[in-house]
Short mmCIF file of N, CA, C and O in Angstrom, two decimals:
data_model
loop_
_atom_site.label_atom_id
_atom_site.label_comp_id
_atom_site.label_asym_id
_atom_site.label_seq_id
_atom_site.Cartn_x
_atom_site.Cartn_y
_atom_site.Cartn_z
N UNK A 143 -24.98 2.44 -15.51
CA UNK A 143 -24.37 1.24 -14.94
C UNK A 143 -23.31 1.61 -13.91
O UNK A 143 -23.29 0.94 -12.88
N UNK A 144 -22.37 2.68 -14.07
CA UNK A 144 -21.72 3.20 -13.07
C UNK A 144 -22.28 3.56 -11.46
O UNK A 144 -21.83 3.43 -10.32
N UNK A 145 -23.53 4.10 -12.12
CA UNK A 145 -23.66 4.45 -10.43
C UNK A 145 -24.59 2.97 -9.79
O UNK A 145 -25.11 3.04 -8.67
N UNK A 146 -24.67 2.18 -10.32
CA UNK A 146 -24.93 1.32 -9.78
C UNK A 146 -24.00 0.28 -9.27
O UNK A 146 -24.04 -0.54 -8.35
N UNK A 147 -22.99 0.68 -10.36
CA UNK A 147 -21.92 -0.36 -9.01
C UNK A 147 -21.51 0.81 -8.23
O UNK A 147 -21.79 0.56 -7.06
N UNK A 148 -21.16 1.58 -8.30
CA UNK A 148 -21.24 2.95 -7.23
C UNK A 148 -22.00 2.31 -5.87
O UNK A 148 -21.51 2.35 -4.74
N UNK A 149 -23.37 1.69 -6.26
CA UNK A 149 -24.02 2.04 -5.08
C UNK A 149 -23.74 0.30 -4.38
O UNK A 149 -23.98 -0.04 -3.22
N UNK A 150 -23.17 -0.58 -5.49
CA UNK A 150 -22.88 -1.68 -4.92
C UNK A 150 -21.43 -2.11 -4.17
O UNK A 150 -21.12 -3.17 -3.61
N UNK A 151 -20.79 -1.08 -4.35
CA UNK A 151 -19.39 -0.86 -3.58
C UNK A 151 -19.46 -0.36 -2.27
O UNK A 151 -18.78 -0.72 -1.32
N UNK A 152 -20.36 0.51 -2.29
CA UNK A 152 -20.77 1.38 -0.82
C UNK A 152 -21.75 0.61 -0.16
O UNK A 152 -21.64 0.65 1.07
N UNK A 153 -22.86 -0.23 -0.68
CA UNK A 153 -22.91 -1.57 -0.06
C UNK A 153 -22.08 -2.47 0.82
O UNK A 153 -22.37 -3.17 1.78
N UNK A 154 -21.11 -2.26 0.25
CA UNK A 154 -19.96 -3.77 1.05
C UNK A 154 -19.48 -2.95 2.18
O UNK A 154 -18.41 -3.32 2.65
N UNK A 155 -19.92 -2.13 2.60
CA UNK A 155 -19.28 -1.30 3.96
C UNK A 155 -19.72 -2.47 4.95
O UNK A 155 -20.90 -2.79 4.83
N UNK A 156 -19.07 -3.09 5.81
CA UNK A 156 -19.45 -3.64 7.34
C UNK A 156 -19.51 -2.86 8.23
O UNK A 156 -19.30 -1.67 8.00
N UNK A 157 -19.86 -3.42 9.82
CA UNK A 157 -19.93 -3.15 10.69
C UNK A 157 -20.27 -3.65 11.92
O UNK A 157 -21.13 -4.53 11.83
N UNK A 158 -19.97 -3.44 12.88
CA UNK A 158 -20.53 -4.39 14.34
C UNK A 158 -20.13 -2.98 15.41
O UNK A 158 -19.14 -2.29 15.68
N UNK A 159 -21.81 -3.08 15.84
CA UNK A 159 -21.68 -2.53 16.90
C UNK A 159 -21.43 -1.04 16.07
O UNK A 159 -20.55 -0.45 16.71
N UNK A 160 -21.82 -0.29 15.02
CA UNK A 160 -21.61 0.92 14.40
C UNK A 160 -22.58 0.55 13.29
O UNK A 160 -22.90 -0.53 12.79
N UNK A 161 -22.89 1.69 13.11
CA UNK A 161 -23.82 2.68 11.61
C UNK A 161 -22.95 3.33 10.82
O UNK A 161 -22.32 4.29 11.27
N UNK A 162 -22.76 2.88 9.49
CA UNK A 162 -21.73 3.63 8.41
C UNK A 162 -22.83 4.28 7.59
O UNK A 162 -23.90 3.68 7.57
N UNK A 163 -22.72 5.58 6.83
CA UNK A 163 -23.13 6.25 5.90
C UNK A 163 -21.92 7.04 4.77
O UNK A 163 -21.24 8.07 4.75
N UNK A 164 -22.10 6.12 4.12
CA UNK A 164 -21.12 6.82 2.86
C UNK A 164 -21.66 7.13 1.73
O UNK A 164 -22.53 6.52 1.12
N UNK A 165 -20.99 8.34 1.37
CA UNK A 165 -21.08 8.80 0.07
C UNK A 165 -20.11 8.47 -1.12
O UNK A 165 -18.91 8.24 -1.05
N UNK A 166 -21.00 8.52 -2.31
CA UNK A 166 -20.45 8.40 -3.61
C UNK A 166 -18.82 9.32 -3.30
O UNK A 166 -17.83 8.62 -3.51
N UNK A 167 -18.61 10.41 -2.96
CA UNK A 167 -17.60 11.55 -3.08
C UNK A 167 -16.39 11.09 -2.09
O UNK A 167 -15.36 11.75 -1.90
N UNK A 168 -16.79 9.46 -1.35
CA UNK A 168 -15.44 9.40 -0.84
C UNK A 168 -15.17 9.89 0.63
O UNK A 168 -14.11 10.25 1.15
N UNK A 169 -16.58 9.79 1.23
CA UNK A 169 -16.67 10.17 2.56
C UNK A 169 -17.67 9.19 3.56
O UNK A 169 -18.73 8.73 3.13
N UNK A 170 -17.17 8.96 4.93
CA UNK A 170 -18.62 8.42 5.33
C UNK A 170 -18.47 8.95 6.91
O UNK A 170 -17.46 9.44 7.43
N UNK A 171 -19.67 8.74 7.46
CA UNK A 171 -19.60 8.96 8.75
C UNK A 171 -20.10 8.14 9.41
O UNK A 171 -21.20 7.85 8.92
N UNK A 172 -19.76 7.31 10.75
CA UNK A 172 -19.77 6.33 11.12
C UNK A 172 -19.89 6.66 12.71
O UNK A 172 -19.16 7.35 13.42
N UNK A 173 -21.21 5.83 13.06
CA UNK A 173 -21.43 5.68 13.92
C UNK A 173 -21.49 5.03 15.50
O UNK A 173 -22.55 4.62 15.96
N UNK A 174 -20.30 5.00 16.21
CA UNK A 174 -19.76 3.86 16.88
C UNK A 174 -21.00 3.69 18.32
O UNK A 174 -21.04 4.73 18.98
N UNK A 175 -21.53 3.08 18.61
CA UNK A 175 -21.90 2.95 19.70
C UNK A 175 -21.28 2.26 20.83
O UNK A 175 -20.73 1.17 20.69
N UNK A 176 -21.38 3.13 22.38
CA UNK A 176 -20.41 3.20 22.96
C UNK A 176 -20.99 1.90 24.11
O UNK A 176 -22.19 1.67 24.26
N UNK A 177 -19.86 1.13 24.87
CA UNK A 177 -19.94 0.25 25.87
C UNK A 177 -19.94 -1.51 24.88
O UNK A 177 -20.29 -2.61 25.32
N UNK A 178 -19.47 -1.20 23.66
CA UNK A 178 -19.34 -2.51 22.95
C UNK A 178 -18.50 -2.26 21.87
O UNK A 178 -18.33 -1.23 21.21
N UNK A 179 -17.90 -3.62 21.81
CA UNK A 179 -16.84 -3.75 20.49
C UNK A 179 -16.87 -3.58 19.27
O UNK A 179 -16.81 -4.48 18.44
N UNK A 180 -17.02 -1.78 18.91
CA UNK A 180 -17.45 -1.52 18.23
C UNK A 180 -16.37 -1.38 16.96
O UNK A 180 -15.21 -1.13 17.30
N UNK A 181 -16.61 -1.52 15.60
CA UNK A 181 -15.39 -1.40 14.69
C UNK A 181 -16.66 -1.65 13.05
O UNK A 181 -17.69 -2.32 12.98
N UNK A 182 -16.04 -0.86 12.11
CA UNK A 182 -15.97 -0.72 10.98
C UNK A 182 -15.56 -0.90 9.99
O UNK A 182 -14.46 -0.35 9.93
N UNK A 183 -15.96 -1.70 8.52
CA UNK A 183 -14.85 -1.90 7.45
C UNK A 183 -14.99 -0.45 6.33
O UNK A 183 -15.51 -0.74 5.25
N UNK A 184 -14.70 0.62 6.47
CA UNK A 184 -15.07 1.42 5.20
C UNK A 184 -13.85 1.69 4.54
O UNK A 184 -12.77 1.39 5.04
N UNK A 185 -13.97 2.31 3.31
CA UNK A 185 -12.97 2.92 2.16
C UNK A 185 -11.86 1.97 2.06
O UNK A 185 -10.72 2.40 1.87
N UNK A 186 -12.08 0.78 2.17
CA UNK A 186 -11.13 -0.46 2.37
C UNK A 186 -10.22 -0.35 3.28
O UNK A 186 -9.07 -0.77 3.15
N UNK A 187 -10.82 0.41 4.63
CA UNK A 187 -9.52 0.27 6.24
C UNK A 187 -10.80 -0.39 7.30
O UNK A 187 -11.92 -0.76 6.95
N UNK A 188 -10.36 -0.38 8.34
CA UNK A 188 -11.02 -0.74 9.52
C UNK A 188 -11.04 0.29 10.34
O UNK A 188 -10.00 0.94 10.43
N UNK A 189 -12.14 0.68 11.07
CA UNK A 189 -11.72 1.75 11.64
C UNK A 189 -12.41 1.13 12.72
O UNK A 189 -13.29 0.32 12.43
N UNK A 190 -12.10 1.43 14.20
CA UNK A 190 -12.40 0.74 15.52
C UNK A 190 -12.82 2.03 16.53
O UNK A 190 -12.40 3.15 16.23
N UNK A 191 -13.69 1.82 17.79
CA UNK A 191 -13.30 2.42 18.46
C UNK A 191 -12.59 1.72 19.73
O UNK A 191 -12.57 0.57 20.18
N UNK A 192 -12.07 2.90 20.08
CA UNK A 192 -10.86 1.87 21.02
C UNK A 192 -10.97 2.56 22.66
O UNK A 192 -10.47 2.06 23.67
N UNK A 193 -11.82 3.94 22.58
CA UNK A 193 -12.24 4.52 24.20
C UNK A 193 -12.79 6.03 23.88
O UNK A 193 -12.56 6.69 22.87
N UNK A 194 -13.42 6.31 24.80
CA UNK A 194 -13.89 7.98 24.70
C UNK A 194 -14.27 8.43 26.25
O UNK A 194 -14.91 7.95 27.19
N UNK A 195 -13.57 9.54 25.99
CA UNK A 195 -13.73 9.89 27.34
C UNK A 195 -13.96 11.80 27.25
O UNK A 195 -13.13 12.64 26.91
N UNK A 196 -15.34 12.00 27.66
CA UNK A 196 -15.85 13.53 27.92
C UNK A 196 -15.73 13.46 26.21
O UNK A 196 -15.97 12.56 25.41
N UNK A 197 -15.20 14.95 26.07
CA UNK A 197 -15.14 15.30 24.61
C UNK A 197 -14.05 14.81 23.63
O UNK A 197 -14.06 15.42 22.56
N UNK A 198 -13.13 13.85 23.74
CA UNK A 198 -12.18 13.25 23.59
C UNK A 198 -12.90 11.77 23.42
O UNK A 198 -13.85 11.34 24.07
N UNK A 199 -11.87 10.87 21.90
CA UNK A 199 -11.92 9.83 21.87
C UNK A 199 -10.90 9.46 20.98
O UNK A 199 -10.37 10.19 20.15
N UNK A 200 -10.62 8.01 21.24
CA UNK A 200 -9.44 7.38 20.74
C UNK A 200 -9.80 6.64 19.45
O UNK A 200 -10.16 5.50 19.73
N UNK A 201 -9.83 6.89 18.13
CA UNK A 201 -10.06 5.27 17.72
C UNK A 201 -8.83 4.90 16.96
O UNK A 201 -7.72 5.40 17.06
N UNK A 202 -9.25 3.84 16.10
CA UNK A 202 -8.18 2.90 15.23
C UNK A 202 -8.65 2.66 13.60
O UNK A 202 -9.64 2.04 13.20
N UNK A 203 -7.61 3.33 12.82
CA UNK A 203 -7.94 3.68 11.75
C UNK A 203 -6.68 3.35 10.88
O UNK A 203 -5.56 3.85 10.99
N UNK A 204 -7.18 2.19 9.82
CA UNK A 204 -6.18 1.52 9.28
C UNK A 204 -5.19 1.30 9.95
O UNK A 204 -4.11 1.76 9.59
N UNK A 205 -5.29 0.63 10.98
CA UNK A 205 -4.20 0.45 11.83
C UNK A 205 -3.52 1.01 13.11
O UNK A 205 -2.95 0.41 14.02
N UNK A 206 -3.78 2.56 12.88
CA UNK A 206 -3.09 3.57 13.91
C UNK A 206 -4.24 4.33 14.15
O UNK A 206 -5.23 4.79 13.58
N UNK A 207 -3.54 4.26 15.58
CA UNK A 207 -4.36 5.19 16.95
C UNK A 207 -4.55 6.58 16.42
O UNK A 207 -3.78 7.21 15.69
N UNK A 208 -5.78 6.96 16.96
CA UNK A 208 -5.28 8.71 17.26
C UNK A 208 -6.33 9.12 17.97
O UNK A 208 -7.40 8.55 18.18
N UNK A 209 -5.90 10.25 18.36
CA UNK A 209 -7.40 11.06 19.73
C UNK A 209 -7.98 12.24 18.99
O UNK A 209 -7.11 12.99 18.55
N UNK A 210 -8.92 12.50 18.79
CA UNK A 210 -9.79 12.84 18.01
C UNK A 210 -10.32 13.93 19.43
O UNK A 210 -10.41 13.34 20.51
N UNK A 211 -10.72 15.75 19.41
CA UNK A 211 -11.65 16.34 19.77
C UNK A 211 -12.23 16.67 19.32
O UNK A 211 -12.11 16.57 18.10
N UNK A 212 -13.43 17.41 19.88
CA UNK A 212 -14.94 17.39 19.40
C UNK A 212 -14.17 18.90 18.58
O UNK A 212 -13.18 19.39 19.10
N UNK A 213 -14.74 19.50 17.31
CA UNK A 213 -14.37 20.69 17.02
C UNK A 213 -12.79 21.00 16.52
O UNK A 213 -12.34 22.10 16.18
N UNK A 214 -12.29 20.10 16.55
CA UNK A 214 -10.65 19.97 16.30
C UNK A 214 -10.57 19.56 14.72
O UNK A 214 -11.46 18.79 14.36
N UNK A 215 -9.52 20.01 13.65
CA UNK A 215 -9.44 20.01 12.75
C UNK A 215 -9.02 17.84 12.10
O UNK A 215 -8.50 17.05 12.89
N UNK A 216 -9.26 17.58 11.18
CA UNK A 216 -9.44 16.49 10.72
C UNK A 216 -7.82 16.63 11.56
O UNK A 216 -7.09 17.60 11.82
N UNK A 217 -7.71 15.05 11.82
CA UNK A 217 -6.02 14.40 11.58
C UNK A 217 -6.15 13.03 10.50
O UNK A 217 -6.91 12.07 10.42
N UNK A 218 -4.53 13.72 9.48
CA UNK A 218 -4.61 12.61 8.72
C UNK A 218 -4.35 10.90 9.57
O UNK A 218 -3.85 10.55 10.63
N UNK A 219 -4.86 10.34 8.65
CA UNK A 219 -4.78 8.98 9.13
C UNK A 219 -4.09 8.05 8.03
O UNK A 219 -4.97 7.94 7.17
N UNK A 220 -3.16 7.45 7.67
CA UNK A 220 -3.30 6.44 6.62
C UNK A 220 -4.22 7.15 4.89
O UNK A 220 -5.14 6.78 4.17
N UNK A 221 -3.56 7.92 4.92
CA UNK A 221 -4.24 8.77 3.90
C UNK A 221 -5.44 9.37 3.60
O UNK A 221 -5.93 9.77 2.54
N UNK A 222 -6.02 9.35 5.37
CA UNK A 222 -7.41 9.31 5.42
C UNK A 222 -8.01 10.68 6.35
O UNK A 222 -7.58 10.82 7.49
N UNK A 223 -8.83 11.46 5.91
CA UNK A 223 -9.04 12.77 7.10
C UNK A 223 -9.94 12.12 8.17
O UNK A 223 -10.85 11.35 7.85
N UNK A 224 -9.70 12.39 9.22
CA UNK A 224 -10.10 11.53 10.55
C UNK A 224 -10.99 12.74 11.22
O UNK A 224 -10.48 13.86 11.29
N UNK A 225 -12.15 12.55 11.65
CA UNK A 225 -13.28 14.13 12.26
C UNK A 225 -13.71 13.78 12.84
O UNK A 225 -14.41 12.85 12.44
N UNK A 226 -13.82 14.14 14.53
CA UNK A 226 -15.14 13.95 15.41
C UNK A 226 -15.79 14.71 15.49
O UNK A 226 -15.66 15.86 15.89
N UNK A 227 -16.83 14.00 15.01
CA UNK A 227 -18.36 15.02 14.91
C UNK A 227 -19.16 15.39 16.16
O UNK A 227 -19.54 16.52 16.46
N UNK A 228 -19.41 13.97 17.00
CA UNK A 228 -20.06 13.96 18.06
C UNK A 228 -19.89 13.22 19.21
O UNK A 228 -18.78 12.68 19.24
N UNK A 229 -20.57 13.00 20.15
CA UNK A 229 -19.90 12.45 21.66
C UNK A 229 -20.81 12.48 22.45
O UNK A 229 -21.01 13.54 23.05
N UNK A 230 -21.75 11.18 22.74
CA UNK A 230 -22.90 11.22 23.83
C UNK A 230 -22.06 9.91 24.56
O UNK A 230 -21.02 9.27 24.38
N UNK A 231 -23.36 9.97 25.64
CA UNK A 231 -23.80 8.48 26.20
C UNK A 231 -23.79 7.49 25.56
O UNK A 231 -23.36 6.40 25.94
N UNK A 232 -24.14 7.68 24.75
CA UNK A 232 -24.11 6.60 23.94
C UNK A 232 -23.80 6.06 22.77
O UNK A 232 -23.90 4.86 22.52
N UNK A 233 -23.31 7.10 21.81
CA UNK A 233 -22.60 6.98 20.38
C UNK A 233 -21.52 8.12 20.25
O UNK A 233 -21.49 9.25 20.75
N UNK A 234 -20.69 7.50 19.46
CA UNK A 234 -19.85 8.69 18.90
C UNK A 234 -19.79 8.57 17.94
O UNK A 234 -19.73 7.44 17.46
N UNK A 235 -19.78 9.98 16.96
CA UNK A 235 -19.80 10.06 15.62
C UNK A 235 -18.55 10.59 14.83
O UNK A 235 -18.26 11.79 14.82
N UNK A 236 -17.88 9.69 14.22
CA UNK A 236 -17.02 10.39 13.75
C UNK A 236 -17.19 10.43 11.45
O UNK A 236 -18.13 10.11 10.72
N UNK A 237 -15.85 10.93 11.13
CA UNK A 237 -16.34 11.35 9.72
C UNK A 237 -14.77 10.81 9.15
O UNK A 237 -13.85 11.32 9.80
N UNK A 238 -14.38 9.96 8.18
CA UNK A 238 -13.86 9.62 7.70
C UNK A 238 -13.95 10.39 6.06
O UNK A 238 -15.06 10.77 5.67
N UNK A 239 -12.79 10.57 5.23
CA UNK A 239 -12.89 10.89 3.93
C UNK A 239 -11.51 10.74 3.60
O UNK A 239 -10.56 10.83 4.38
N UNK A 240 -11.46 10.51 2.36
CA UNK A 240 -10.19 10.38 1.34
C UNK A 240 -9.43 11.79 1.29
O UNK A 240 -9.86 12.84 0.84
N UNK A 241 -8.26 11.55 1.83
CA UNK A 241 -7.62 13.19 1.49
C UNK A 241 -7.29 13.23 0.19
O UNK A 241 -7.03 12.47 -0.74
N UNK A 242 -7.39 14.62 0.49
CA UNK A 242 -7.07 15.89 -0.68
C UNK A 242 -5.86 15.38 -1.73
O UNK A 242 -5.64 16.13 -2.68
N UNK A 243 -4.95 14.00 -1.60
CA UNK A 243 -4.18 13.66 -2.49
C UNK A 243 -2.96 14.48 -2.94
O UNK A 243 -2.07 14.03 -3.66
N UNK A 244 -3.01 15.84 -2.42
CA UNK A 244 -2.03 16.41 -2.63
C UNK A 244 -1.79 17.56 -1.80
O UNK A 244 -0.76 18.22 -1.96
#
């Protein structure tokens, strides 16, 4: 019965204009597609994108900004590890997860 509300919690992820994939372990990666108002509800924050430019992008995560490079180590966010994964024409991928708590 657990992992079924497990899988009905990770259900309620939204989105517009993005692809979320989350895991049971407290991670997801989310897919913003670029040239629209794109934004996300996961791990109970919002996460937005807000611009990207070359290998660099900005988004909005529980609230606060941050610039994200391709290959650059997570930045915390709102208690949250913040990762850009990827960077086309047309999507950017970034990786959200619950920090380490301590």
């Amino acid at each position: 019965a657990g992992l079924a509300l497990g899988v009905a919690l990770l259900a309620g992820c939204s989105s517009e204009g993005a692809d979320t994939d989350c895991s049971i372990a407290g991670s997801c990666t989310i897919t913003f597609q670029r040239g629209v108002e794109a934004s996300a509800s996961i791990l109970g924050v919002e996460a937005k994108l807000v611009g990207a430019e070359d290998d660099q992008v900005t988004v909005e995560v529980a609230g606060e900004q941050v610039t994200l490079i391709t290959g650059q180590q997570a930045a915390e966010v709102g208690g949250l590890a913040v990762t850009l994964d990827s960077v086309t024409d047309q999507e950017v991928k970034i990786r959200v997860s619950q920090g380490s708590g301590g």
